[in-house]
PDB file of C-alpha atoms in Angstrom:
ATOM      1  CA  MET U 556       0.059  -0.111   0.048  1.00  0.00           C
ATOM      2  CA  ALA U 557       1.667   3.170  -1.106  1.00  0.00           C
ATOM      3  CA  THR U 558       0.717   6.509   0.179  1.00  0.00           C
ATOM      4  CA  GLN U 559       1.395   9.632  -1.595  1.00  0.00           C
ATOM      5  CA  ALA U 560       2.924  12.733   0.089  1.00  0.00           C
ATOM      6  CA  SER U 561       0.793  15.792  -0.303  1.00  0.00           C
ATOM      7  CA  ALA U 562       2.853  18.911  -0.846  1.00  0.00           C
ATOM      8  CA  LYS U 563       1.466  22.276  -0.409  1.00  0.00           C
ATOM      9  CA  PRO U 564       2.250  24.661  -3.463  1.00  0.00           C
ATOM     10  CA  GLN U 565       4.526  27.396  -2.518  1.00  0.00           C
ATOM     11  CA  THR U 566       3.133  30.918  -3.587  1.00  0.00           C
ATOM     12  CA  ALA U 567       5.690  32.893  -5.445  1.00  0.00           C
ATOM     13  CA  LYS U 568       5.711  36.434  -6.658  1.00  0.00           C
ATOM     14  CA  ARG U 569       7.699  37.485  -9.848  1.00  0.00           C
ATOM     15  CA  THR U 570       9.760  40.690  -9.671  1.00  0.00           C
ATOM     16  CA  SER U 571       9.490  42.897 -12.717  1.00  0.00           C
ATOM     17  CA  ALA U 572      13.326  43.754 -12.777  1.00  0.00           C
ATOM     18  CA  ASN U 573      14.656  40.037 -13.360  1.00  0.00           C
ATOM     19  CA  SER U 574      11.511  38.008 -13.772  1.00  0.00           C
ATOM     20  CA  VAL U 575      12.732  35.406 -11.223  1.00  0.00           C
ATOM     21  CA  ALA U 576      10.201  33.920  -8.740  1.00  0.00           C
ATOM     22  CA  GLU U 577      10.630  34.809  -5.128  1.00  0.00           C
ATOM     23  CA  PRO U 578       8.937  32.924  -2.328  1.00  0.00           C
ATOM     24  CA  SER U 579       6.472  35.023  -0.709  1.00  0.00           C
ATOM     25  CA  HIS U 580       5.974  34.438   3.038  1.00  0.00           C
ATOM     26  CA  PRO U 581       4.856  37.717   4.548  1.00  0.00           C
ATOM     27  CA  VAL U 582       4.364  36.318   8.200  1.00  0.00           C
ATOM     28  CA  THR U 583       7.820  34.656   8.037  1.00  0.00           C
ATOM     29  CA  ASP U 584       9.565  37.692   6.588  1.00  0.00           C
ATOM     30  CA  GLN U 585       7.845  40.014   9.215  1.00  0.00           C
ATOM     31  CA  LEU U 586       8.907  37.588  11.903  1.00  0.00           C
ATOM     32  CA  LYS U 587      12.413  37.466  10.527  1.00  0.00           C
ATOM     33  CA  GLU U 588      12.507  41.475  10.487  1.00  0.00           C
ATOM     34  CA  THR U 589      11.308  41.623  14.235  1.00  0.00           C
ATOM     35  CA  LEU U 590      13.755  38.991  15.298  1.00  0.00           C
ATOM     36  CA  HIS U 591      16.645  40.920  13.695  1.00  0.00           C
ATOM     37  CA  ALA U 592      15.521  44.241  15.179  1.00  0.00           C
ATOM     38  CA  SER U 593      15.417  42.286  18.561  1.00  0.00           C
ATOM     39  CA  VAL U 594      18.802  40.924  18.303  1.00  0.00           C
ATOM     40  CA  ASP U 595      20.124  44.251  17.205  1.00  0.00           C
ATOM     41  CA  LYS U 596      18.556  45.993  20.348  1.00  0.00           C
ATOM     42  CA  LEU U 597      20.081  43.234  22.308  1.00  0.00           C
ATOM     43  CA  ALA U 598      23.470  43.424  21.092  1.00  0.00           C
ATOM     44  CA  ASP U 599      23.459  47.285  21.546  1.00  0.00           C
ATOM     45  CA  SER U 600      22.204  46.752  25.347  1.00  0.00           C
ATOM     46  CA  ALA U 601      25.131  44.133  25.973  1.00  0.00           C
ATOM     47  CA  GLY U 602      27.624  46.372  24.392  1.00  0.00           C
ATOM     48  CA  VAL U 603      26.528  48.970  26.888  1.00  0.00           C
ATOM     49  CA  ALA U 604      26.620  46.880  29.761  1.00  0.00           C
ATOM     50  CA  GLU U 605      30.009  45.514  28.953  1.00  0.00           C
ATOM     51  CA  GLU U 606      31.463  49.162  28.707  1.00  0.00           C
ATOM     52  CA  ASN U 607      29.867  49.881  31.972  1.00  0.00           C
ATOM     53  CA  ILE U 608      31.435  46.539  33.717  1.00  0.00           C
ATOM     54  CA  ARG U 609      34.571  47.391  32.145  1.00  0.00           C
ATOM     55  CA  ARG U 610      34.865  50.923  33.418  1.00  0.00           C
ATOM     56  CA  THR U 611      33.513  49.861  36.982  1.00  0.00           C
ATOM     57  CA  ALA U 612      36.191  47.138  37.129  1.00  0.00           C
ATOM     58  CA  THR U 613      38.997  49.573  36.023  1.00  0.00           C
ATOM     59  CA  SER U 614      37.873  51.846  38.715  1.00  0.00           C
ATOM     60  CA  SER U 615      37.683  49.333  41.303  1.00  0.00           C
ATOM     61  CA  ALA U 616      41.186  47.992  40.415  1.00  0.00           C
ATOM     62  CA  GLU U 617      42.577  51.560  40.700  1.00  0.00           C
ATOM     63  CA  ASN U 618      40.689  52.101  44.024  1.00  0.00           C
ATOM     64  CA  MET U 619      41.829  48.596  45.446  1.00  0.00           C
ATOM     65  CA  SER U 620      45.545  49.534  44.397  1.00  0.00           C
ATOM     66  CA  ALA U 621      45.294  52.813  46.253  1.00  0.00           C
ATOM     67  CA  ARG U 622      44.185  51.263  49.389  1.00  0.00           C
ATOM     68  CA  LYS U 623      46.470  48.544  49.384  1.00  0.00           C
ATOM     69  CA  ARG U 624      49.336  50.967  49.078  1.00  0.00           C
ATOM     70  CA  LEU U 625      47.762  53.005  52.056  1.00  0.00           C
ATOM     71  CA  ALA U 626      47.616  49.840  54.024  1.00  0.00           C
ATOM     72  CA  GLU U 627      51.206  49.016  53.423  1.00  0.00           C
ATOM     73  CA  GLN U 628      52.157  52.587  54.377  1.00  0.00           C
ATOM     74  CA  LYS U 629      50.160  52.393  57.655  1.00  0.00           C
ATOM     75  CA  TRP U 630      51.625  48.888  58.273  1.00  0.00           C
ATOM     76  CA  GLN U 631      55.437  50.038  57.931  1.00  0.00           C
ATOM     77  CA  ALA U 632      54.838  52.986  60.365  1.00  0.00           C
ATOM     78  CA  SER U 633      52.742  50.722  62.631  1.00  0.00           C
ATOM     79  CA  LYS U 634      53.840  50.255  66.512  1.00  0.00           C
ATOM     80  CA  ILE U 635      52.511  46.607  66.235  1.00  0.00           C
ATOM     81  CA  ARG U 636      54.966  45.828  63.517  1.00  0.00           C
ATOM     82  CA  LYS U 637      57.855  47.551  65.410  1.00  0.00           C
ATOM     83  CA  TYR U 638      56.768  45.427  68.539  1.00  0.00           C
ATOM     84  CA  ALA U 639      56.535  42.145  66.574  1.00  0.00           C
ATOM     85  CA  ILE U 640      59.982  42.691  65.053  1.00  0.00           C
ATOM     86  CA  GLU U 641      61.647  43.318  68.668  1.00  0.00           C
ATOM     87  CA  ASN U 642      59.969  40.563  70.384  1.00  0.00           C
ATOM     88  CA  PRO U 643      59.031  37.782  68.128  1.00  0.00           C
ATOM     89  CA  VAL U 644      58.503  35.227  70.712  1.00  0.00           C
ATOM     90  CA  ALA U 645      56.080  37.432  72.575  1.00  0.00           C
ATOM     91  CA  THR U 646      54.422  38.140  69.454  1.00  0.00           C
ATOM     92  CA  ALA U 647      54.045  34.139  68.538  1.00  0.00           C
ATOM     93  CA  GLY U 648      52.622  33.585  72.252  1.00  0.00           C
ATOM     94  CA  ILE U 649      50.183  36.355  71.978  1.00  0.00           C
ATOM     95  CA  ALA U 650      48.818  35.096  68.556  1.00  0.00           C
ATOM     96  CA  PHE U 651      48.683  31.482  69.880  1.00  0.00           C
ATOM     97  CA  ALA U 652      46.901  32.608  72.830  1.00  0.00           C
ATOM     98  CA  ALA U 653      44.301  34.657  70.775  1.00  0.00           C
ATOM     99  CA  GLY U 654      43.891  31.561  68.578  1.00  0.00           C
ATOM    100  CA  MET U 655      43.059  29.294  71.457  1.00  0.00           C
ATOM    101  CA  LEU U 656      40.782  31.755  73.006  1.00  0.00           C
ATOM    102  CA  VAL U 657      38.800  32.237  69.506  1.00  0.00           C
ATOM    103  CA  THR U 658      38.703  28.415  69.309  1.00  0.00           C
ATOM    104  CA  SER U 659      37.439  27.880  72.480  1.00  0.00           C
ATOM    105  CA  LEU U 660      34.715  30.630  71.905  1.00  0.00           C
ATOM    106  CA  LEU U 661      33.544  29.174  68.656  1.00  0.00           C
ATOM    107  CA  ARG U 662      33.718  25.680  69.539  1.00  0.00           C
ATOM    108  CA  LYS U 663      30.186  23.912  69.909  1.00  0.00           C
ATOM    109  CA  LYS U 664      29.711  21.668  72.917  1.00  0.00           C
TER     110      LYS U 664
END
């Protein structure tokens, strides 16, 4: 038993310039144009967002670099640093005691 596939005839319009048949799909063509416009708008929005992110990242990196330099300058002039250099054993003992205290406070019973 053989079945015959039915195919819908494709409507075509002829252009007067070259007399070549072009498929006529008004809904598909309209959808295509709408989607192209949507993709273009999305690409523009993504481009603006990328520029903003790059600008913010650069600004943040510069800000963090400045804060790092300031912290290093403060550490170099710190009395704590001077004490740690002059009394390394006492500094280690203080750090150990502080660690034990924090551990005992955070330990769950």
